[in-house]
mmCIF file of C-alpha atoms in Angstrom:
data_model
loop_
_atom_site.group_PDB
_atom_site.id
_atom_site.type_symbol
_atom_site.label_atom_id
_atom_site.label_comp_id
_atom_site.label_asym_id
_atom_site.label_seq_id
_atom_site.Cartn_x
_atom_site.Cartn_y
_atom_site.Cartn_z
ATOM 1 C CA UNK A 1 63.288 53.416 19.238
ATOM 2 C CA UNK A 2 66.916 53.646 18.216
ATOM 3 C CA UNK A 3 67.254 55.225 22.039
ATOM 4 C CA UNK A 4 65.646 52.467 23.668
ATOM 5 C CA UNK A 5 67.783 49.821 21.528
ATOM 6 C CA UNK A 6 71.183 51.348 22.397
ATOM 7 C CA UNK A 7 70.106 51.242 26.489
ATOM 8 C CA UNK A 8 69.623 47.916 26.604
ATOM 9 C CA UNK A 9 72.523 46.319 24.665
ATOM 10 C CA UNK A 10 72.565 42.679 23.525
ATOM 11 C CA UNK A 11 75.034 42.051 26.776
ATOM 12 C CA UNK A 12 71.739 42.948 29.460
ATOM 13 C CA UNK A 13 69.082 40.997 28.075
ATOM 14 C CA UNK A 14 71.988 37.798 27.876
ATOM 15 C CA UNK A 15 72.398 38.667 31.511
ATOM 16 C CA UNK A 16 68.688 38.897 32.646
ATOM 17 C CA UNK A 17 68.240 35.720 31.325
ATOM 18 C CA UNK A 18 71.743 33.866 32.501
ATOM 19 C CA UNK A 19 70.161 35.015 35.852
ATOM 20 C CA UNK A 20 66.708 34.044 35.650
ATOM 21 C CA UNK A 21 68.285 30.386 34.172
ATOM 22 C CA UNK A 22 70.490 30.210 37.331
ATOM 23 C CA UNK A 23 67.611 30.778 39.763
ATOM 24 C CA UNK A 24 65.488 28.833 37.958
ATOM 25 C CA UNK A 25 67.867 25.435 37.611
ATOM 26 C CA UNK A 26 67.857 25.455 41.322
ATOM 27 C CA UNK A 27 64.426 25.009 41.632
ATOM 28 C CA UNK A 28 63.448 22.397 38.731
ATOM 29 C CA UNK A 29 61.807 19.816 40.102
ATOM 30 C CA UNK A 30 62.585 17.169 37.120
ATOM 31 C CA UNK A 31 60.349 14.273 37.508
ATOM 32 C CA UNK A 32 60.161 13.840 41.122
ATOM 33 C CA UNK A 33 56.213 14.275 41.141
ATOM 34 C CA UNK A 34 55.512 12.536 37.730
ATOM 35 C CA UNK A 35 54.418 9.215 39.434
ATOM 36 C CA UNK A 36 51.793 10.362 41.958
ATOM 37 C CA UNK A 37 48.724 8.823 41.261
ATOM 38 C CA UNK A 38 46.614 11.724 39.883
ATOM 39 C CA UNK A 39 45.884 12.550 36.487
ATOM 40 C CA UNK A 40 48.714 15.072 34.756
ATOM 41 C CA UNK A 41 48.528 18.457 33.134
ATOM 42 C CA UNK A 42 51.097 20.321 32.239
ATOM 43 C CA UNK A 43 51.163 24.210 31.601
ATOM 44 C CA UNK A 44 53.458 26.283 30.035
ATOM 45 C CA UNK A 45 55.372 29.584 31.376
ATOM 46 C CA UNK A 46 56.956 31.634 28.580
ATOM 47 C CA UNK A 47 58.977 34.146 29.612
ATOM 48 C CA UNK A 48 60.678 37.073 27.501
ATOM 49 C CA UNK A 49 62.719 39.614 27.622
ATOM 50 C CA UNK A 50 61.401 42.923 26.518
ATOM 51 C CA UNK A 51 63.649 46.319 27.223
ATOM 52 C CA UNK A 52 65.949 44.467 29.388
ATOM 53 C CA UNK A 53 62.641 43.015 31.802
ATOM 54 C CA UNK A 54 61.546 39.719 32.029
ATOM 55 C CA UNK A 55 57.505 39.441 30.614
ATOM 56 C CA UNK A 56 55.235 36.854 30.777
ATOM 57 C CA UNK A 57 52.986 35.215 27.885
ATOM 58 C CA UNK A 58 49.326 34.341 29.166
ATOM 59 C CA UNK A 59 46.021 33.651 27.377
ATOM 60 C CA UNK A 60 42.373 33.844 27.687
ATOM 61 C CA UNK A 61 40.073 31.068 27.801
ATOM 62 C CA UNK A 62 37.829 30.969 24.682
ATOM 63 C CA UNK A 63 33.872 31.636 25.858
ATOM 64 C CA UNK A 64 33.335 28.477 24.247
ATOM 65 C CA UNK A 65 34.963 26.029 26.054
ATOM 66 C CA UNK A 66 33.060 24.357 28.798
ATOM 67 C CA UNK A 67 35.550 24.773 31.853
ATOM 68 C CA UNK A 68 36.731 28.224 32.913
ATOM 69 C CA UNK A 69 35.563 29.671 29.846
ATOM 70 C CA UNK A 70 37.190 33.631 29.768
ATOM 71 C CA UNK A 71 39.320 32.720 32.641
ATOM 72 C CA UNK A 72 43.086 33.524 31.811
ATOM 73 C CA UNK A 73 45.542 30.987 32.406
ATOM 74 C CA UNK A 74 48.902 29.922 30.734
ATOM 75 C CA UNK A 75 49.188 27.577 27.306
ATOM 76 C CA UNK A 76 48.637 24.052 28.161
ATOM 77 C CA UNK A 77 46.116 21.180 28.947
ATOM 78 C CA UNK A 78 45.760 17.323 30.041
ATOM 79 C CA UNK A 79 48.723 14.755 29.210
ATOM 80 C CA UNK A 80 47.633 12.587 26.276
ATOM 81 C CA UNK A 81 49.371 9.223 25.410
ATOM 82 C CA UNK A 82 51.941 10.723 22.524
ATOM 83 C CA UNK A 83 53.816 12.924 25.547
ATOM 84 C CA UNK A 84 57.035 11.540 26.753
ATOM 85 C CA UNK A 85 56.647 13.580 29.978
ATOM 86 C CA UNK A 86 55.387 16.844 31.137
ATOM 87 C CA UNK A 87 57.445 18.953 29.186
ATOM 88 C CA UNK A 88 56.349 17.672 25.716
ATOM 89 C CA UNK A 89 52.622 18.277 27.107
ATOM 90 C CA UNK A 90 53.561 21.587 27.735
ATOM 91 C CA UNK A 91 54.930 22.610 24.283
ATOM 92 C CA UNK A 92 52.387 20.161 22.613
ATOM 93 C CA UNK A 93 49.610 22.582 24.134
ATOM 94 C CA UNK A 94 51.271 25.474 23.907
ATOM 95 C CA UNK A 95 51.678 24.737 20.171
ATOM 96 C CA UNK A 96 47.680 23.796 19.779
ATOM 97 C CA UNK A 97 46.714 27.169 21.415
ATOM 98 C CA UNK A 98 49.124 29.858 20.024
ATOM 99 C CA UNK A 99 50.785 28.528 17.304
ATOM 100 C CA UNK A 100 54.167 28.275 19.165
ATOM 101 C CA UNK A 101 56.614 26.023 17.347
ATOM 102 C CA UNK A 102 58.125 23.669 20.437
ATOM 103 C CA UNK A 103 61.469 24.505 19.039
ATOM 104 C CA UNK A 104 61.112 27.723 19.806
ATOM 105 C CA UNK A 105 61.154 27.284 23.708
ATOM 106 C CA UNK A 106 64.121 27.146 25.544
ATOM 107 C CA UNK A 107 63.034 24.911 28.565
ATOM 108 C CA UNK A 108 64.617 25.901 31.639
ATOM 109 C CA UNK A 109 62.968 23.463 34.457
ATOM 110 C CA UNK A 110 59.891 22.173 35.906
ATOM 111 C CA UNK A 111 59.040 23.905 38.862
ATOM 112 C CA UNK A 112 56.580 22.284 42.153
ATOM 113 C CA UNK A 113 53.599 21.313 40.650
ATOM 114 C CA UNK A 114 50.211 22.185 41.652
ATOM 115 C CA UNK A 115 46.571 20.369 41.593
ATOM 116 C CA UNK A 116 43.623 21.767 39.871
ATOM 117 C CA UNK A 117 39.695 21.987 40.846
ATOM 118 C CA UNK A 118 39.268 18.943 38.895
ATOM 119 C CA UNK A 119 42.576 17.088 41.080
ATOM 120 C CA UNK A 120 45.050 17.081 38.360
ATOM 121 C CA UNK A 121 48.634 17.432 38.936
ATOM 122 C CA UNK A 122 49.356 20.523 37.180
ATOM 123 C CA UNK A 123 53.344 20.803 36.323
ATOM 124 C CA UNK A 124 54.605 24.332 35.477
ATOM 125 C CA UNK A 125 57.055 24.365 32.504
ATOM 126 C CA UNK A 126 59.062 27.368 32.546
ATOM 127 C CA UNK A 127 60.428 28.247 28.892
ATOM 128 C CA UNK A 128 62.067 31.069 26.902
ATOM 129 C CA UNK A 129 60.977 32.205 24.343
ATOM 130 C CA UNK A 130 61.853 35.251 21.320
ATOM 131 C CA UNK A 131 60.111 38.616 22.539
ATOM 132 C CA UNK A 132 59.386 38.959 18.525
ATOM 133 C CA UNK A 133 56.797 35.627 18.714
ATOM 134 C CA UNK A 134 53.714 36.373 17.466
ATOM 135 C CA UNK A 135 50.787 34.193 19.171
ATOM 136 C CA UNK A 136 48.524 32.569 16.351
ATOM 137 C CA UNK A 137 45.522 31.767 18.861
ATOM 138 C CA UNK A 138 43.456 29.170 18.132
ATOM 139 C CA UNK A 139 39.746 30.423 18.796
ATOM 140 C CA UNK A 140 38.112 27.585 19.797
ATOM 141 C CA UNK A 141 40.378 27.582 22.947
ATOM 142 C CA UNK A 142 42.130 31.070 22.841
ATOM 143 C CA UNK A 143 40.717 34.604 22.581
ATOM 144 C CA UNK A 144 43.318 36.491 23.477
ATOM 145 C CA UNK A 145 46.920 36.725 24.419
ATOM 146 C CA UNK A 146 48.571 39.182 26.154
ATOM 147 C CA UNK A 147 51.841 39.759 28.217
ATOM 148 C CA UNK A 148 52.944 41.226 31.839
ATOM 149 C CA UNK A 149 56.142 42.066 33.398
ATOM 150 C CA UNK A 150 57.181 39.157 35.723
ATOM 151 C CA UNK A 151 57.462 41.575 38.165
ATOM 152 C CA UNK A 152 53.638 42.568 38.354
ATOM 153 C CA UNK A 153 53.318 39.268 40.636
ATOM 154 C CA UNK A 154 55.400 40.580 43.020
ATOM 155 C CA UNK A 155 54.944 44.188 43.559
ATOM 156 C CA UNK A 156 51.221 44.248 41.806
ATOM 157 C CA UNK A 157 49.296 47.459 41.483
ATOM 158 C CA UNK A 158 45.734 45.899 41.744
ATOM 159 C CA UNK A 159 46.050 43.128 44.172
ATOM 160 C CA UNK A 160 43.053 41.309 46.855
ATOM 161 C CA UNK A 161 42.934 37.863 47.928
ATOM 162 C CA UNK A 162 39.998 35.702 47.412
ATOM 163 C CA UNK A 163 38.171 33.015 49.491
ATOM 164 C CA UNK A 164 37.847 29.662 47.337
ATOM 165 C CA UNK A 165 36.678 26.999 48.279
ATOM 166 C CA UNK A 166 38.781 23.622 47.494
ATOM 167 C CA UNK A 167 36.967 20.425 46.613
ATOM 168 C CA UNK A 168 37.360 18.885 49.969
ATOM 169 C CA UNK A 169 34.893 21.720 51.184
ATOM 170 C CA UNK A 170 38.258 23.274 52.647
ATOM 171 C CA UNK A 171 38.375 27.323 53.008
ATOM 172 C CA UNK A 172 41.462 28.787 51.400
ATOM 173 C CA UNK A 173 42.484 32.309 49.914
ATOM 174 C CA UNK A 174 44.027 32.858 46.279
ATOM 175 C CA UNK A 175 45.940 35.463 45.137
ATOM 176 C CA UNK A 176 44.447 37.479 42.605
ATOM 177 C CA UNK A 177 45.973 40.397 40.247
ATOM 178 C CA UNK A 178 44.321 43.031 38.290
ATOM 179 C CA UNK A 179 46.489 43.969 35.491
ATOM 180 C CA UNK A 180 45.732 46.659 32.989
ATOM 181 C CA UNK A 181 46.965 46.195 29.685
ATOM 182 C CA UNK A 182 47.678 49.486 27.894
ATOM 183 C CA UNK A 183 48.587 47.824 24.733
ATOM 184 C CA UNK A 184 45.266 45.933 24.566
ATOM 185 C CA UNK A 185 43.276 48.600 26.246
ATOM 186 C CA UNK A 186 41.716 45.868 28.556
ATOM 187 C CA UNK A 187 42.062 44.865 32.130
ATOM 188 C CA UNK A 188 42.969 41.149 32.685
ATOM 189 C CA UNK A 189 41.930 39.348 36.212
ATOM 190 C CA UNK A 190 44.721 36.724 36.762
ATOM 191 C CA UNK A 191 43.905 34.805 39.842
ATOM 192 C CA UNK A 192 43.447 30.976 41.411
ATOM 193 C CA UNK A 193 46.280 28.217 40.291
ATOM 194 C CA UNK A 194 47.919 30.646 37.440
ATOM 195 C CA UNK A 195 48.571 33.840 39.455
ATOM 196 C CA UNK A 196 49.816 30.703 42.287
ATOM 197 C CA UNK A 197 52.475 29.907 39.705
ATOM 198 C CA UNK A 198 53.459 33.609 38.389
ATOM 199 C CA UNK A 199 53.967 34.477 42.177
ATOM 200 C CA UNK A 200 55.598 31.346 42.887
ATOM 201 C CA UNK A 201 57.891 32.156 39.454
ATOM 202 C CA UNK A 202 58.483 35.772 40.238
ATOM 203 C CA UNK A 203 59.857 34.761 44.194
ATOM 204 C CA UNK A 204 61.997 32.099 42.413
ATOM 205 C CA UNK A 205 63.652 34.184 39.994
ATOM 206 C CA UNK A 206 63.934 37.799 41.941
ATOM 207 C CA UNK A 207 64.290 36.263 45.359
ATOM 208 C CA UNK A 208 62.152 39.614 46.619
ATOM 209 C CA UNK A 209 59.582 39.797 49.478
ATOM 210 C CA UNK A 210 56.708 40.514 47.692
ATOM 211 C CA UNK A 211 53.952 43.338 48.777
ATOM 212 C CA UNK A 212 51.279 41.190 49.703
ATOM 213 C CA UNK A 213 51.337 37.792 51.970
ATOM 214 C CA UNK A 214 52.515 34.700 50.850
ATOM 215 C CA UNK A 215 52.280 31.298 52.344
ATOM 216 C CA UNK A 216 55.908 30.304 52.031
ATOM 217 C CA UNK A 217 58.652 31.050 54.194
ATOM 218 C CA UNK A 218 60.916 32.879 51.893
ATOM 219 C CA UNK A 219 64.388 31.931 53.390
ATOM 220 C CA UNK A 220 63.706 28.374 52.425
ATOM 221 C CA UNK A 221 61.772 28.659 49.683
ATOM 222 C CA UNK A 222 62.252 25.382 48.369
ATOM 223 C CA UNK A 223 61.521 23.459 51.481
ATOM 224 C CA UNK A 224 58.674 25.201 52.290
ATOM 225 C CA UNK A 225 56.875 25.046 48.271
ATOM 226 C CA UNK A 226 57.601 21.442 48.751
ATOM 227 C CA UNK A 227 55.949 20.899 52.172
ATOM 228 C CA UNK A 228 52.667 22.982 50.923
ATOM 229 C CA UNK A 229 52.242 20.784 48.231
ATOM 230 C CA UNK A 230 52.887 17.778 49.898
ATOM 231 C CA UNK A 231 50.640 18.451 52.675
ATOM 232 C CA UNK A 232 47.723 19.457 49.768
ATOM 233 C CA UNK A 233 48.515 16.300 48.377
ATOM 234 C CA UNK A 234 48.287 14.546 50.947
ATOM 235 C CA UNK A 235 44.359 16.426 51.693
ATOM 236 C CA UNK A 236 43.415 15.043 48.304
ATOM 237 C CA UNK A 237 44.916 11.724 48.527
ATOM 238 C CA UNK A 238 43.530 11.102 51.982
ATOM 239 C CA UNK A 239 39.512 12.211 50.822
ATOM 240 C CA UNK A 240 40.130 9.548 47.747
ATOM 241 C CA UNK A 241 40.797 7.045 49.796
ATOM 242 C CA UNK A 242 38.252 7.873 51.954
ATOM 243 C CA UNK A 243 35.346 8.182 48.433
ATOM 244 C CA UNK A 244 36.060 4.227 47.548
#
């Protein structure tokens, strides 16, 4: 261990991170979204360092709960009344599932939200945190948590795309990433609106072409997230009005 220690000094992880901050400051998104008409969520994207690489925290959905039960997916949940904004959702959540003090997380930004199955407005909170946090799940929401090198969502090993229907009847494809987890001994499918905001993370922060397709033009990255999610906004908002 003492090798491993003296290769990645306390100067390279300060680095990784001053970089990933940089990137990441370009992209927040603030509150420019918060007053669509939808109903809010918020989830939360805790990254860490670990031997000088960037990792991600995700979870798995208890078996009891009655949405997406064992699906994985990132610490968070639906804004309640007490949250200021969609940060403090975020880290309220985040707290409720694995134990993780809010003053623990470094925020960095809110990145280009996304809408659920259910048509919330789902706002990615991207946060460091200590690589030496130790998740306390909560079981009646969390059965396990587990972490992945950032860069597993751009240059996977087990990758496909899958055909999902939206809730306007609409046919899209969804990314979605088998990762193996040697330290668990169990393979993790990450896929649907979470691997959408790993991938979308991981082309913010390495500015890489990925290995698979993605629907953004990567040379204006911020443009071009914007316009998807305006234009699936506008899909939504146009069948609600449409419903009354």
């Amino acid at each position: 261990l003492g090798m491993s220690r003296r290769s990645f000094p306390f100067a390279s992880r300060k680095s990784v991170k001053e970089k990933a901050r940089l990137r990441l400051r370009e992209f927040d998104v603030g509150d420019k979204f918060s007053r669509l008409p939808l109903p809010k969520a918020s989830v939360l994207l805790p990254l860490m360092v670990r031997e000088g690489k960037l990792h991600l925290l995700l979870t798995v959905r208890s078996m009891q709960l009655r949405r997406s039960p064992g699906e994985v997916c990132f610490p968070g949940g639906k804004s309640e009344a007490i949250d200021k904004d969609e940060i403090d959702t975020a880290l309220r959540e985040a707290k409720e599932e694995v134990g993780l003090q809010p003053e623990k997380v470094e925020v960095i930004c809110r990145l280009m939200p996304g809408i659920d199955k259910m048509n919330h407005l789902v706002t990615p909170v991207v946060g460091f945190i200590e690589d030496t946090f130790q998740a306390i799940p909560n079981p009646d929401e969390v059965s396990d948590v587990f972490i992945v090198p950032l860069e597993y969502f751009i240059k996977p090993l087990n990758y496909k795309t899958l055909p999902y229907k939206t809730s306007s009847g609409h046919l899209s494809w969804v990314h979605c990433f088998r990762y193996d987890d040697h330290e668990h001994k169990m393979s993790f499918r990450i896929w649907g609106l979470t691997a959408h905001f790993a991938v979308f993370l991981a082309l913010v922060i390495f500015g890489k072409r990925p290995t698979f397709e993605v629907d953004y033009d990567l040379d204006n990255l911020i443009s071009s997230s914007e316009n998807n999610f305006m234009n699936l906004y506008a899909s939504i908002y146009e069948r609600k009005k449409s419903n009354l």
